[in-house]
PDB file of C-alpha atoms in Angstrom:
ATOM      1  CA  MET A   1      13.029   3.056  -6.403  1.00  0.00           C
ATOM      2  CA  THR A   2      13.600   4.024  -2.977  1.00  0.00           C
ATOM      3  CA  PRO A   3      14.820   1.732  -0.126  1.00  0.00           C
ATOM      4  CA  ASP A   4      12.630  -0.222   2.364  1.00  0.00           C
ATOM      5  CA  ARG A   5      13.594   2.456   5.045  1.00  0.00           C
ATOM      6  CA  PRO A   6      13.871   6.090   4.508  1.00  0.00           C
ATOM      7  CA  ASP A   7      17.091   7.913   4.502  1.00  0.00           C
ATOM      8  CA  PRO A   8      17.288   9.957   7.742  1.00  0.00           C
ATOM      9  CA  GLU A   9      17.600  13.078   5.625  1.00  0.00           C
ATOM     10  CA  SER A  10      14.608  12.389   3.458  1.00  0.00           C
ATOM     11  CA  ASP A  11      12.247  11.079   6.226  1.00  0.00           C
ATOM     12  CA  PRO A  12       9.447  13.380   6.583  1.00  0.00           C
ATOM     13  CA  GLY A  13       9.223  13.205  10.117  1.00  0.00           C
ATOM     14  CA  ARG A  14       5.988  12.841  12.341  1.00  0.00           C
ATOM     15  CA  GLY A  15       2.828  12.238  10.480  1.00  0.00           C
ATOM     16  CA  ARG A  16       0.517   9.888   8.843  1.00  0.00           C
ATOM     17  CA  ARG A  17       1.829   7.366   6.445  1.00  0.00           C
ATOM     18  CA  LEU A  18      -0.592   5.645   3.768  1.00  0.00           C
ATOM     19  CA  ALA A  19       0.388   2.139   2.801  1.00  0.00           C
ATOM     20  CA  LEU A  20      -0.984   0.401  -0.443  1.00  0.00           C
ATOM     21  CA  ASP A  21      -1.206  -3.198  -1.293  1.00  0.00           C
ATOM     22  CA  VAL A  22      -1.768  -3.039  -5.092  1.00  0.00           C
ATOM     23  CA  GLY A  23      -3.278  -5.820  -6.796  1.00  0.00           C
ATOM     24  CA  SER A  24      -5.019  -6.419 -10.189  1.00  0.00           C
ATOM     25  CA  VAL A  25      -8.510  -6.135  -8.733  1.00  0.00           C
ATOM     26  CA  ARG A  26      -8.098  -4.347  -5.563  1.00  0.00           C
ATOM     27  CA  ILE A  27      -5.866  -1.895  -3.785  1.00  0.00           C
ATOM     28  CA  GLY A  28      -5.741  -2.342   0.024  1.00  0.00           C
ATOM     29  CA  VAL A  29      -5.214   0.816   1.730  1.00  0.00           C
ATOM     30  CA  ALA A  30      -4.070   1.375   5.424  1.00  0.00           C
ATOM     31  CA  LEU A  31      -3.375   4.568   7.240  1.00  0.00           C
ATOM     32  CA  SER A  32      -1.046   5.042  10.189  1.00  0.00           C
ATOM     33  CA  ASP A  33      -1.452   7.002  13.329  1.00  0.00           C
ATOM     34  CA  PRO A  34      -0.031  10.420  13.436  1.00  0.00           C
ATOM     35  CA  ASP A  35       3.335   9.044  14.810  1.00  0.00           C
ATOM     36  CA  GLY A  36       3.412   6.608  12.018  1.00  0.00           C
ATOM     37  CA  ILE A  37       3.680   3.569  14.304  1.00  0.00           C
ATOM     38  CA  LEU A  38       0.409   1.676  14.035  1.00  0.00           C
ATOM     39  CA  ALA A  39      -1.490   1.304  10.815  1.00  0.00           C
ATOM     40  CA  SER A  40      -5.172   0.468  10.434  1.00  0.00           C
ATOM     41  CA  PRO A  41      -7.206  -0.562   7.440  1.00  0.00           C
ATOM     42  CA  LEU A  42      -8.756   2.290   5.699  1.00  0.00           C
ATOM     43  CA  GLU A  43     -10.416   1.429   2.541  1.00  0.00           C
ATOM     44  CA  THR A  44     -10.311  -0.977  -0.394  1.00  0.00           C
ATOM     45  CA  VAL A  45     -10.108   0.794  -3.878  1.00  0.00           C
ATOM     46  CA  ALA A  46     -11.170  -0.909  -6.958  1.00  0.00           C
ATOM     47  CA  ALA A  47      -8.147  -1.348  -9.403  1.00  0.00           C
ATOM     48  CA  ALA A  48      -9.024   0.504 -12.723  1.00  0.00           C
ATOM     49  CA  VAL A  49      -7.296   1.161 -16.076  1.00  0.00           C
ATOM     50  CA  ASP A  50      -8.821   4.611 -16.390  1.00  0.00           C
ATOM     51  CA  GLY A  51      -6.868   6.111 -13.643  1.00  0.00           C
ATOM     52  CA  SER A  52      -9.708   6.407 -11.150  1.00  0.00           C
ATOM     53  CA  ASP A  53      -7.977   4.273  -8.714  1.00  0.00           C
ATOM     54  CA  VAL A  54      -4.993   6.721  -8.568  1.00  0.00           C
ATOM     55  CA  SER A  55      -7.452   9.537  -8.254  1.00  0.00           C
ATOM     56  CA  ARG A  56      -9.149   7.878  -5.197  1.00  0.00           C
ATOM     57  CA  VAL A  57      -5.807   7.406  -3.612  1.00  0.00           C
ATOM     58  CA  VAL A  58      -4.783  10.929  -4.125  1.00  0.00           C
ATOM     59  CA  GLU A  59      -8.116  11.968  -2.429  1.00  0.00           C
ATOM     60  CA  LEU A  60      -7.286   9.749   0.534  1.00  0.00           C
ATOM     61  CA  ILE A  61      -3.860  11.293   0.825  1.00  0.00           C
ATOM     62  CA  GLU A  62      -5.094  14.751   0.772  1.00  0.00           C
ATOM     63  CA  GLU A  63      -8.111  14.110   3.231  1.00  0.00           C
ATOM     64  CA  ASN A  64      -5.850  12.467   5.773  1.00  0.00           C
ATOM     65  CA  PHE A  65      -2.795  14.856   5.372  1.00  0.00           C
ATOM     66  CA  VAL A  66      -0.389  12.129   4.588  1.00  0.00           C
ATOM     67  CA  VAL A  67       3.273  12.891   4.728  1.00  0.00           C
ATOM     68  CA  GLU A  68       4.488   9.671   2.960  1.00  0.00           C
ATOM     69  CA  VAL A  69       3.172   6.829   0.847  1.00  0.00           C
ATOM     70  CA  VAL A  70       4.426   3.302   1.178  1.00  0.00           C
ATOM     71  CA  VAL A  71       3.692   0.936  -1.699  1.00  0.00           C
ATOM     72  CA  GLY A  72       4.093  -2.690  -1.317  1.00  0.00           C
ATOM     73  CA  LEU A  73       6.259  -4.373  -4.010  1.00  0.00           C
ATOM     74  CA  PRO A  74       5.233  -7.908  -4.557  1.00  0.00           C
ATOM     75  CA  VAL A  75       8.102 -10.031  -5.559  1.00  0.00           C
ATOM     76  CA  ALA A  76       8.339 -13.926  -5.706  1.00  0.00           C
ATOM     77  CA  LEU A  77      10.081 -15.526  -2.810  1.00  0.00           C
ATOM     78  CA  ARG A  78      13.239 -15.943  -4.710  1.00  0.00           C
ATOM     79  CA  GLY A  79      13.128 -12.122  -5.462  1.00  0.00           C
ATOM     80  CA  ASN A  80      12.312 -12.134  -9.069  1.00  0.00           C
ATOM     81  CA  HIS A  81       9.479  -9.929 -10.528  1.00  0.00           C
ATOM     82  CA  THR A  82       6.052 -11.126 -11.448  1.00  0.00           C
ATOM     83  CA  ALA A  83       2.956  -9.561 -13.209  1.00  0.00           C
ATOM     84  CA  SER A  84       1.858  -8.340  -9.775  1.00  0.00           C
ATOM     85  CA  THR A  85       5.140  -6.488  -9.482  1.00  0.00           C
ATOM     86  CA  ALA A  86       4.689  -4.666 -12.769  1.00  0.00           C
ATOM     87  CA  ALA A  87       1.306  -3.474 -11.593  1.00  0.00           C
ATOM     88  CA  ALA A  88       2.554  -2.160  -8.362  1.00  0.00           C
ATOM     89  CA  LEU A  89       5.555  -0.315 -10.181  1.00  0.00           C
ATOM     90  CA  ASP A  90       3.095   1.229 -12.625  1.00  0.00           C
ATOM     91  CA  PHE A  91       0.835   2.452  -9.814  1.00  0.00           C
ATOM     92  CA  TYR A  92       3.906   3.803  -7.988  1.00  0.00           C
ATOM     93  CA  GLU A  93       4.986   5.702 -11.063  1.00  0.00           C
ATOM     94  CA  ASP A  94       1.438   7.120 -11.648  1.00  0.00           C
ATOM     95  CA  LEU A  95       1.033   8.283  -8.065  1.00  0.00           C
ATOM     96  CA  GLY A  96       4.535   9.842  -8.353  1.00  0.00           C
ATOM     97  CA  GLU A  97       3.346  11.838 -11.431  1.00  0.00           C
ATOM     98  CA  GLU A  98       0.391  12.995  -9.616  1.00  0.00           C
ATOM     99  CA  LEU A  99       2.085  13.959  -6.383  1.00  0.00           C
ATOM    100  CA  PRO A 100       5.692  14.857  -7.285  1.00  0.00           C
ATOM    101  CA  ASP A 101       6.543  16.534  -4.044  1.00  0.00           C
ATOM    102  CA  LEU A 102       5.264  13.596  -1.752  1.00  0.00           C
ATOM    103  CA  PRO A 103       7.745  11.001  -0.604  1.00  0.00           C
ATOM    104  CA  ILE A 104       6.620   7.662  -2.036  1.00  0.00           C
ATOM    105  CA  ARG A 105       8.647   4.439  -1.182  1.00  0.00           C
ATOM    106  CA  LEU A 106       8.533   0.959  -2.446  1.00  0.00           C
ATOM    107  CA  VAL A 107       8.725  -1.843   0.273  1.00  0.00           C
ATOM    108  CA  ASP A 108       9.308  -5.469  -0.225  1.00  0.00           C
ATOM    109  CA  GLU A 109       6.013  -7.059   0.720  1.00  0.00           C
ATOM    110  CA  ARG A 110       6.746 -10.763   0.430  1.00  0.00           C
ATOM    111  CA  MET A 111       4.307 -12.712   2.731  1.00  0.00           C
ATOM    112  CA  SER A 112       2.282  -9.716   3.775  1.00  0.00           C
ATOM    113  CA  THR A 113      -1.086 -10.981   2.131  1.00  0.00           C
ATOM    114  CA  MET A 114      -0.259 -14.499   3.537  1.00  0.00           C
ATOM    115  CA  ALA A 115       0.338 -13.299   6.986  1.00  0.00           C
ATOM    116  CA  ALA A 116      -2.977 -11.150   6.817  1.00  0.00           C
ATOM    117  CA  THR A 117      -4.904 -14.074   5.449  1.00  0.00           C
ATOM    118  CA  GLN A 118      -3.661 -16.328   8.351  1.00  0.00           C
ATOM    119  CA  ALA A 119      -4.451 -13.739  10.859  1.00  0.00           C
ATOM    120  CA  PHE A 120      -7.961 -13.350   9.786  1.00  0.00           C
ATOM    121  CA  GLN A 121      -8.329 -17.100   9.488  1.00  0.00           C
ATOM    122  CA  ALA A 122      -7.264 -17.463  12.937  1.00  0.00           C
ATOM    123  CA  SER A 123      -9.925 -14.934  14.116  1.00  0.00           C
ATOM    124  CA  GLY A 124     -12.631 -16.888  12.349  1.00  0.00           C
ATOM    125  CA  VAL A 125     -12.890 -14.823   9.035  1.00  0.00           C
ATOM    126  CA  SER A 126     -12.743 -16.865   5.968  1.00  0.00           C
ATOM    127  CA  ALA A 127     -10.343 -15.601   3.167  1.00  0.00           C
ATOM    128  CA  LYS A 128     -13.277 -15.442   0.725  1.00  0.00           C
ATOM    129  CA  LYS A 129     -15.505 -13.327   3.011  1.00  0.00           C
ATOM    130  CA  GLY A 130     -12.725 -11.163   4.275  1.00  0.00           C
ATOM    131  CA  ARG A 131     -10.913 -10.608   0.979  1.00  0.00           C
ATOM    132  CA  LYS A 132     -11.361  -6.659   1.083  1.00  0.00           C
ATOM    133  CA  ARG A 133     -10.294  -6.553   4.788  1.00  0.00           C
ATOM    134  CA  ILE A 134      -7.302  -8.894   3.962  1.00  0.00           C
ATOM    135  CA  ASP A 135      -6.022  -6.510   1.298  1.00  0.00           C
ATOM    136  CA  GLN A 136      -6.325  -3.558   3.729  1.00  0.00           C
ATOM    137  CA  ALA A 137      -4.442  -5.354   6.383  1.00  0.00           C
ATOM    138  CA  ALA A 138      -1.797  -6.436   3.944  1.00  0.00           C
ATOM    139  CA  ALA A 139      -1.073  -2.787   3.247  1.00  0.00           C
TER     140      ALA A 139
END
């Protein structure tokens, strides 16, 4: 597992980052600007056991000339692992096997989905109606 922040020597520098919020049903995908500062929702990929979800994310990485991937690691508030943690770690490993030369980091995502849900509710979008957009924003 790599740290939340890249080591200055392994930082790929300027370029787009792809962020993933891996869930059991959906994978929220966000893409940064070329400077890696601002991320915007890109797509929601259906989670799949046949590997098609990993294939789609690889396509998005290649289409957008991504220099680094950030995978959210969902852990409980006290820091212990959950079933969601295992799913994110599995996806992280599968993606690493497909793209061994691309930097992929795990980042503690505690509260990211909750923060995205609250932001959408504040703007008048219900959690149920905005579920796919919430997953993208959480990424």
